[in-house]
mmCIF file of C-alpha atoms and ligand atoms in Angstrom:
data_model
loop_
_atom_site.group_PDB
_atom_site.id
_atom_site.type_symbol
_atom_site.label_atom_id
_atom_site.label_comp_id
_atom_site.label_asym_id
_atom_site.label_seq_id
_atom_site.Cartn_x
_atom_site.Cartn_y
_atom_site.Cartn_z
ATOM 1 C CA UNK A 163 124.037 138.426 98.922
ATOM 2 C CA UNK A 164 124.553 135.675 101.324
ATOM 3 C CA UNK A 165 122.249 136.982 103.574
ATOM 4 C CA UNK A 166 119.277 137.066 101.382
ATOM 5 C CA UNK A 167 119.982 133.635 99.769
ATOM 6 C CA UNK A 168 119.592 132.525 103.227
ATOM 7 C CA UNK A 169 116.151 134.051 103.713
ATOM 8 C CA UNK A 170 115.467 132.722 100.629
ATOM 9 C CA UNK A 171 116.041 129.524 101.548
ATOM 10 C CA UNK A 172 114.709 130.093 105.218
ATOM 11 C CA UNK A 173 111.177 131.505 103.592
ATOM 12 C CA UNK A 174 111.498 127.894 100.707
ATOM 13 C CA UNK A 175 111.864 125.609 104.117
ATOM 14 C CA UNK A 176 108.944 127.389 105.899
ATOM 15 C CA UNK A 177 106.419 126.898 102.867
ATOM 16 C CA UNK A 178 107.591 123.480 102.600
ATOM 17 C CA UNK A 179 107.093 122.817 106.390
ATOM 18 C CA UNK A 180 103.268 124.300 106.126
ATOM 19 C CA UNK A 181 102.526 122.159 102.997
ATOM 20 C CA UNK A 182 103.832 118.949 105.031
ATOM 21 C CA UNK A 183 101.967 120.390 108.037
ATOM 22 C CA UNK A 184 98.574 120.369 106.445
ATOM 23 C CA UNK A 185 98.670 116.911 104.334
ATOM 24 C CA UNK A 186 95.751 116.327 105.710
ATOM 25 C CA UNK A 187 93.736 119.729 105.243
ATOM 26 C CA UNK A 188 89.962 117.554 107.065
ATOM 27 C CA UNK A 189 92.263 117.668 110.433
ATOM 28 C CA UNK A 190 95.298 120.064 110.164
ATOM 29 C CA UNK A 191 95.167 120.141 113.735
ATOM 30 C CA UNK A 192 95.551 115.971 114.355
ATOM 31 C CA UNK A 193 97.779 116.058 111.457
ATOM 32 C CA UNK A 194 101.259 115.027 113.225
ATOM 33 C CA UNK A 195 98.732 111.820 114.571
ATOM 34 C CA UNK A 196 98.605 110.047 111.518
ATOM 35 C CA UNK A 197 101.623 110.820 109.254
ATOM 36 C CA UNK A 198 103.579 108.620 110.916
ATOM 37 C CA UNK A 199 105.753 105.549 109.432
ATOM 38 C CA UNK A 200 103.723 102.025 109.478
ATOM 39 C CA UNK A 201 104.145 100.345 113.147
ATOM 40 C CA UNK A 202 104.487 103.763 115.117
ATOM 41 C CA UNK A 203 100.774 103.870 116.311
ATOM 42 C CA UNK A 204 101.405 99.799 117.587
ATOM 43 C CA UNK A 205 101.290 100.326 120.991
ATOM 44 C CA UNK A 206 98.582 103.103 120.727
ATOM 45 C CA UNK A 207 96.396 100.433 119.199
ATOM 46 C CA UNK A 208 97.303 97.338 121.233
ATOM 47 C CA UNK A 209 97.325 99.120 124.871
ATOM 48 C CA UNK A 210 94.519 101.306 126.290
ATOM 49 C CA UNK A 211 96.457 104.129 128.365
ATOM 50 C CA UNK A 212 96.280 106.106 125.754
ATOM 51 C CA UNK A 213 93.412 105.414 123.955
ATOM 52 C CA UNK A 214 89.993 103.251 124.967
ATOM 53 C CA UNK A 215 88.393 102.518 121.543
ATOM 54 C CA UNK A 216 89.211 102.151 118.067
ATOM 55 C CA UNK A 217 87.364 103.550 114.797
ATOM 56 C CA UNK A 218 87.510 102.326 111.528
ATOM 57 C CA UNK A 219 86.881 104.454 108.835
ATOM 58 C CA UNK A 220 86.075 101.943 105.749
ATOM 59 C CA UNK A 221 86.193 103.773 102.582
ATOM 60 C CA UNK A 222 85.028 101.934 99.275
ATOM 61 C CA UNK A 223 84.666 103.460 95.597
ATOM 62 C CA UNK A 224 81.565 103.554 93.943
ATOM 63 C CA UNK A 225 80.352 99.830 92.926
ATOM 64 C CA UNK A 226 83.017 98.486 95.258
ATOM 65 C CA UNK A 227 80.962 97.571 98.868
ATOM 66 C CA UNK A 228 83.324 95.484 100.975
ATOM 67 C CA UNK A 229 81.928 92.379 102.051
ATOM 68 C CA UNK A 230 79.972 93.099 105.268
ATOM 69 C CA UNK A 231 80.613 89.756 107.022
ATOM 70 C CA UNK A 232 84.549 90.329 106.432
ATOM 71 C CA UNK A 233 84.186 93.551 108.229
ATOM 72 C CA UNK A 234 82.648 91.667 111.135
ATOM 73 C CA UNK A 235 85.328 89.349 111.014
ATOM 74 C CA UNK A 236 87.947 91.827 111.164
ATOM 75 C CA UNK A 237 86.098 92.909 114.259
ATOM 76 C CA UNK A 238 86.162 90.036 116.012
ATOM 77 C CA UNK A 239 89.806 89.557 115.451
ATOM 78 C CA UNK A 240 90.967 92.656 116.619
ATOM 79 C CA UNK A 241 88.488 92.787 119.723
ATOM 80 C CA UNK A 242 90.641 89.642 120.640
ATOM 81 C CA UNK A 243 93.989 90.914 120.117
ATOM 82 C CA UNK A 244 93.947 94.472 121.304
ATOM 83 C CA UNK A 245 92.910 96.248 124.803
ATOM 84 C CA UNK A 246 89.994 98.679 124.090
ATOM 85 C CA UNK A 247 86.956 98.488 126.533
ATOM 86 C CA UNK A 248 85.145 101.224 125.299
ATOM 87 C CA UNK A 249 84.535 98.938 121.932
ATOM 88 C CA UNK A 250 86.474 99.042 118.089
ATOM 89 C CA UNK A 251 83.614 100.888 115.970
ATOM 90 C CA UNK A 252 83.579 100.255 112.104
ATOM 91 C CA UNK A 253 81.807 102.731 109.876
ATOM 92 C CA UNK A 254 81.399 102.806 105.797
ATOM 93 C CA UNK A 255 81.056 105.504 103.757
ATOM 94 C CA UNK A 256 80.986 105.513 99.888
ATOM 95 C CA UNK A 257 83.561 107.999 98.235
ATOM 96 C CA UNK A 258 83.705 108.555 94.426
ATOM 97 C CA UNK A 259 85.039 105.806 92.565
ATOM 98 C CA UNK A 260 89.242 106.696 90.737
ATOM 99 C CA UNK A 261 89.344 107.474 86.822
ATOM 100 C CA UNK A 262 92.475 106.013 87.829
ATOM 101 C CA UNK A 263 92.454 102.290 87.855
ATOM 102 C CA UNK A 264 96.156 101.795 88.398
ATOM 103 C CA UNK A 265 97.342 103.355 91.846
ATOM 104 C CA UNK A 266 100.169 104.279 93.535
ATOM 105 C CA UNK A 267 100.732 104.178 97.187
ATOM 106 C CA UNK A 268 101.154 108.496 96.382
ATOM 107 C CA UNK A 269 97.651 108.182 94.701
ATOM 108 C CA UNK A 270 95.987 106.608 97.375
ATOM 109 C CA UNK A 271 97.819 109.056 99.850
ATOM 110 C CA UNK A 272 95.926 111.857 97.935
ATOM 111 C CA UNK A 273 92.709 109.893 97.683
ATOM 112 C CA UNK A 274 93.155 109.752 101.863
ATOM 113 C CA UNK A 275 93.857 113.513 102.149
ATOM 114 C CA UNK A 276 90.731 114.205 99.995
ATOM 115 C CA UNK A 277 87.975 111.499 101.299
ATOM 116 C CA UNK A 278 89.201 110.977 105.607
ATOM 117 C CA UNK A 279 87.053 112.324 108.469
ATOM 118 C CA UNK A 280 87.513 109.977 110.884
ATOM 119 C CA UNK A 281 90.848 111.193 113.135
ATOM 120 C CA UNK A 282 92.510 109.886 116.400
ATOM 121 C CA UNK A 283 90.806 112.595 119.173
ATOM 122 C CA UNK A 284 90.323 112.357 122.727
ATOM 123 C CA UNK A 285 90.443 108.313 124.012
ATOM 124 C CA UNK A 286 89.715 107.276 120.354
ATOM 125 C CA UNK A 287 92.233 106.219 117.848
ATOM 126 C CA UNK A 288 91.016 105.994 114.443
ATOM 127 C CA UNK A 289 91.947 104.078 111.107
ATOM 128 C CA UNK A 290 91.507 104.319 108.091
ATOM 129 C CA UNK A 291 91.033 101.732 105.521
ATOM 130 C CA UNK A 292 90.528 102.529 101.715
ATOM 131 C CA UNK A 293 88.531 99.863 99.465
ATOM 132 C CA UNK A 294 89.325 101.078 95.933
ATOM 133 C CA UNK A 295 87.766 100.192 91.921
ATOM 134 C CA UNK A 296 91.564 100.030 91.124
ATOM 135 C CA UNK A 297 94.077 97.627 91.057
ATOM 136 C CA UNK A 298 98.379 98.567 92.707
ATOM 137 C CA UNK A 299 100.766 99.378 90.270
ATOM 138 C CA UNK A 300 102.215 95.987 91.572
ATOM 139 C CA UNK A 301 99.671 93.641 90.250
ATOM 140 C CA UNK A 302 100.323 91.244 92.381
ATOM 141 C CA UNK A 303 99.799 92.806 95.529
ATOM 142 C CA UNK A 304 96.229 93.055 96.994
ATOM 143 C CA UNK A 305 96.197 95.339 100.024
ATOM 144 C CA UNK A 306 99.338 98.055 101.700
ATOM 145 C CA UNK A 307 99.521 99.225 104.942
ATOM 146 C CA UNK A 308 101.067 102.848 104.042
ATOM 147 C CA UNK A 309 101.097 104.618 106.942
ATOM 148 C CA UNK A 310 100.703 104.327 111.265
ATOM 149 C CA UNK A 311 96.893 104.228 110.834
ATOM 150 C CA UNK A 312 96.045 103.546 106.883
ATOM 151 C CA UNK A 313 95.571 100.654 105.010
ATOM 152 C CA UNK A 314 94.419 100.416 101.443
ATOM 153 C CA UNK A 315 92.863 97.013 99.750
ATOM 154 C CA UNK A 316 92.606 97.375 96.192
ATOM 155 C CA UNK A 317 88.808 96.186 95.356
ATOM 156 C CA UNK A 318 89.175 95.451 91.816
ATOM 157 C CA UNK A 319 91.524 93.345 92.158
ATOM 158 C CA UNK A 320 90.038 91.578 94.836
ATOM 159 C CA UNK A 321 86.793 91.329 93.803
ATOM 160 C CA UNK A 322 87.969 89.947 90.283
ATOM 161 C CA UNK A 323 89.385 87.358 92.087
ATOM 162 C CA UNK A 324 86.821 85.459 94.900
ATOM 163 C CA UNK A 325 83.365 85.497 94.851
ATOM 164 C CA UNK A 326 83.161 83.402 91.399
ATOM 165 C CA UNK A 327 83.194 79.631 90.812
ATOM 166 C CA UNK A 328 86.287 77.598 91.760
ATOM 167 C CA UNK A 329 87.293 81.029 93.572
ATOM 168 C CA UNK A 330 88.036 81.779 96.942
ATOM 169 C CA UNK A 331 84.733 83.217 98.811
ATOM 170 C CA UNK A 332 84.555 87.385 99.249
ATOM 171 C CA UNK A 333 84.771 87.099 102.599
ATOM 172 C CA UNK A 334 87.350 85.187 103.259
ATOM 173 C CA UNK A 335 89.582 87.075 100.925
ATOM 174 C CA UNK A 336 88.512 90.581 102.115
ATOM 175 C CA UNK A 337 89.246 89.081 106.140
ATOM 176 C CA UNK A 338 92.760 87.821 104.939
ATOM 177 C CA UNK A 339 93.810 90.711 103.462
ATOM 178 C CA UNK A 340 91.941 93.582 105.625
ATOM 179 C CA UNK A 341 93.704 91.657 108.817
ATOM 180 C CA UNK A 342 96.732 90.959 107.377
ATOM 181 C CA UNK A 343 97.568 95.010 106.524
ATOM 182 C CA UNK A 344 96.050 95.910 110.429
ATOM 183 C CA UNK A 345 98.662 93.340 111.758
ATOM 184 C CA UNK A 346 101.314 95.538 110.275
ATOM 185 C CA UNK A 347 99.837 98.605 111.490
ATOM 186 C CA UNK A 348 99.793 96.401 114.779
ATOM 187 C CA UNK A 349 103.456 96.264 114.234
ATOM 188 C CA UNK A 350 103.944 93.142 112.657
ATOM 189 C CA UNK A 351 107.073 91.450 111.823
ATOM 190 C CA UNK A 352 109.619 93.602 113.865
ATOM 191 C CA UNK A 353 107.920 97.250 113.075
ATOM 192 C CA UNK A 354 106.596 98.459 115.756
ATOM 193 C CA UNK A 355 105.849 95.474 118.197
ATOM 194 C CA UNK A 356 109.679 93.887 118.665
ATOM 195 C CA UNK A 357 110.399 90.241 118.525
ATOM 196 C CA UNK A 358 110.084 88.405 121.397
ATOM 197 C CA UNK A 359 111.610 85.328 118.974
ATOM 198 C CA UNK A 360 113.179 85.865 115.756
ATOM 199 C CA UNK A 361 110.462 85.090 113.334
ATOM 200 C CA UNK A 362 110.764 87.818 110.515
ATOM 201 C CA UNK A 363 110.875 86.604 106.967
ATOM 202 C CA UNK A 364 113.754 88.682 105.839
ATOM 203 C CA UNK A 365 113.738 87.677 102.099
ATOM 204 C CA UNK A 366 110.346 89.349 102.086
ATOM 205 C CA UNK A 367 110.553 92.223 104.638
ATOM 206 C CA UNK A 368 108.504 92.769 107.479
ATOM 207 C CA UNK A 369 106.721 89.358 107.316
ATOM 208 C CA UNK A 370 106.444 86.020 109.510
ATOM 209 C CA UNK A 371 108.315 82.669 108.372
ATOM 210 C CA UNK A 372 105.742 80.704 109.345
ATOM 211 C CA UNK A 373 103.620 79.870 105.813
ATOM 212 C CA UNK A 374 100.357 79.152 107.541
ATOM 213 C CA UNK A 375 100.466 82.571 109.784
ATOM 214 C CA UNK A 376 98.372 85.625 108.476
ATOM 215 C CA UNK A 377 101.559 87.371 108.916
ATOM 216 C CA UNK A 378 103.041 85.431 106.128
ATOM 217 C CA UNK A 379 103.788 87.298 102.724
ATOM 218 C CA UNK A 380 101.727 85.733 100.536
ATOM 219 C CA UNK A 381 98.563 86.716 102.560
ATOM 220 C CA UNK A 382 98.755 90.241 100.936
ATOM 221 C CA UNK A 383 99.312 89.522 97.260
ATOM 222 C CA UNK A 384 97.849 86.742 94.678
ATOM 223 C CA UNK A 385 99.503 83.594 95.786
ATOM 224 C CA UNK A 386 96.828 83.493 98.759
ATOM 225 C CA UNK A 387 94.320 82.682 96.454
ATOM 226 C CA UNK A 388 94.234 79.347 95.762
ATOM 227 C CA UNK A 389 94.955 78.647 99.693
ATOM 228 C CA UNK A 390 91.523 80.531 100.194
ATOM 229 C CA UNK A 391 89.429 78.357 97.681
ATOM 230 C CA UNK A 392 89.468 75.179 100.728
ATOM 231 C CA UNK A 393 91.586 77.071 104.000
ATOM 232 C CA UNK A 394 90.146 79.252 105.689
ATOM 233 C CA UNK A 395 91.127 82.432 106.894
ATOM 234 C CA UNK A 396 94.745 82.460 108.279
ATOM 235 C CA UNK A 397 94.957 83.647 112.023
ATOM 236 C CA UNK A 398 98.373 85.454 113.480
ATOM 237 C CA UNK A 399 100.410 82.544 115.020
ATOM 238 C CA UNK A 400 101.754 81.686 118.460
ATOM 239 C CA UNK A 401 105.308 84.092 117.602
ATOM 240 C CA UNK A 402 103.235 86.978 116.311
ATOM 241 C CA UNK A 403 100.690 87.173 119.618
ATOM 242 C CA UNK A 404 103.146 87.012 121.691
ATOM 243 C CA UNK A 405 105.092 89.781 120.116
ATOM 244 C CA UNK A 406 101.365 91.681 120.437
ATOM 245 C CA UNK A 407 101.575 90.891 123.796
ATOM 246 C CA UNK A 408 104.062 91.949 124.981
ATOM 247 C CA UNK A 409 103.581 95.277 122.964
ATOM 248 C CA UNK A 410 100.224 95.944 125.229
ATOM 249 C CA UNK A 411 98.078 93.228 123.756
ATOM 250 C CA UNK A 412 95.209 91.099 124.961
HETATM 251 ZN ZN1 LIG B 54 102.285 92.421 104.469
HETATM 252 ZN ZN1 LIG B 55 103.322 84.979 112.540
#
């Protein structure tokens, strides 16, 4: 009796451990490479023993192109920050637009598992960075960094929000928020990259204190907005390159 309650239990653990094993059934093989907690890929992105070059895989939803001069932006930024000679490549792909317009970081896991074909193989790391027609379950909140290399930047919400009259411009707010959830996948505040200074934000978890760094909270959820309609897009400060830095940073 005890005996086969244990296989029972040993044969329950093994399906459980394949199902985990192939989350991501594009790549079951790279699998282990990008199921990893926010911040563990930071020094895989900032340094270049491992890996020479950086893809991003930009996803967006039917109806929901990001703004092409954002992406460009976003380029820039992270050719200056991180050490990849062989170049950080962005690519776009449309993927069928959510019947759900209220997501959940588990939703947009799924959407991930269903839509990703760009993987970390050989020299090249890849992200991935979902643009969706849907809005967080948090309404506030316009972009998550949910994993080592994913980010997702919910386009509804941000595209109901800039582009318009007396709103912030599209690009600005798609840079802000696109580079704000790649600094945390950088390893930003204290997740990945440590502190060379204490500059974390505790009352709003792994966030700078300064209010005018990208790093701040309010860069990821609505109160950025009306910063964006005259400033321009925030930049990481002085505390949060040096903690890139010294993580394997430009
Ligand atoms: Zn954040
Ligand atoms: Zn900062």
């Amino acid at each position: 009796m005890m005996k086969t309650t244990l296989s029972l239990v040993l044969i329950l653990a093994l399906v459980i451990g394949c199902k985990k094993d192939s989350a991501f059934v594009n790549n079951p093989g790279a699998s282990d490479l990008h199921n990893k907690p926010v911040g563990a890929s930071a020094n895989d992105l900032l340094a270049s023993s491992k890996y020479t070059s950086v893809k991003i895989e930009v996803q967006y939803m039917t109806g929901f192109v990001p703004d092409a001069a954002a992406l460009n932006h976003l380029q820039a930024v992270l050719g200056s920050l991180v050490h990849k000679p062989s170049g950080i490549n962005i690519v776009t792909r449309e993927v069928p637009a959510s019947a759900n317009t209220v997501l959940s970081v588990n939703d947009v896991i799924e959407i991930e598992k269903n839509n990703r074909t760009a993987f970390t193989s050989g020299s090249e790391l890849a992200l991935y960075v979902l643009y969706t027609n849907g809005s967080y379950s948090d309404n506030n909140v316009l972009g998550v960094a949910y994993r080592n290399t994913s980010v997702v930047l919910f386009g509804k919400k941000i595209q109901d929000n800039s582009g318009g009259i007396g709103q912030a411009s599209r690009t600005k707010l798609v840079a802000t928020v696109s580079e704000h959830e790649i600094g945390h996948l950088l390893g930003l505040v204290d997740i990945g990259s440590p502190m060379q200074s204490n500059h974390k934000d505790a009352a709003h978890g792994n966030h700078c204190n300064n209010s005018s760094c990208l790093m701040y909270y309010a860069s990821e959820t609505s109160d950025i907005l009306g910063f964006l309609v005259t400033g321009n897009i925030p930049s990481f400060d002085a505390n949060c390159v040096t903690d890139l830095h010294a993580n394997g940073g430009l």
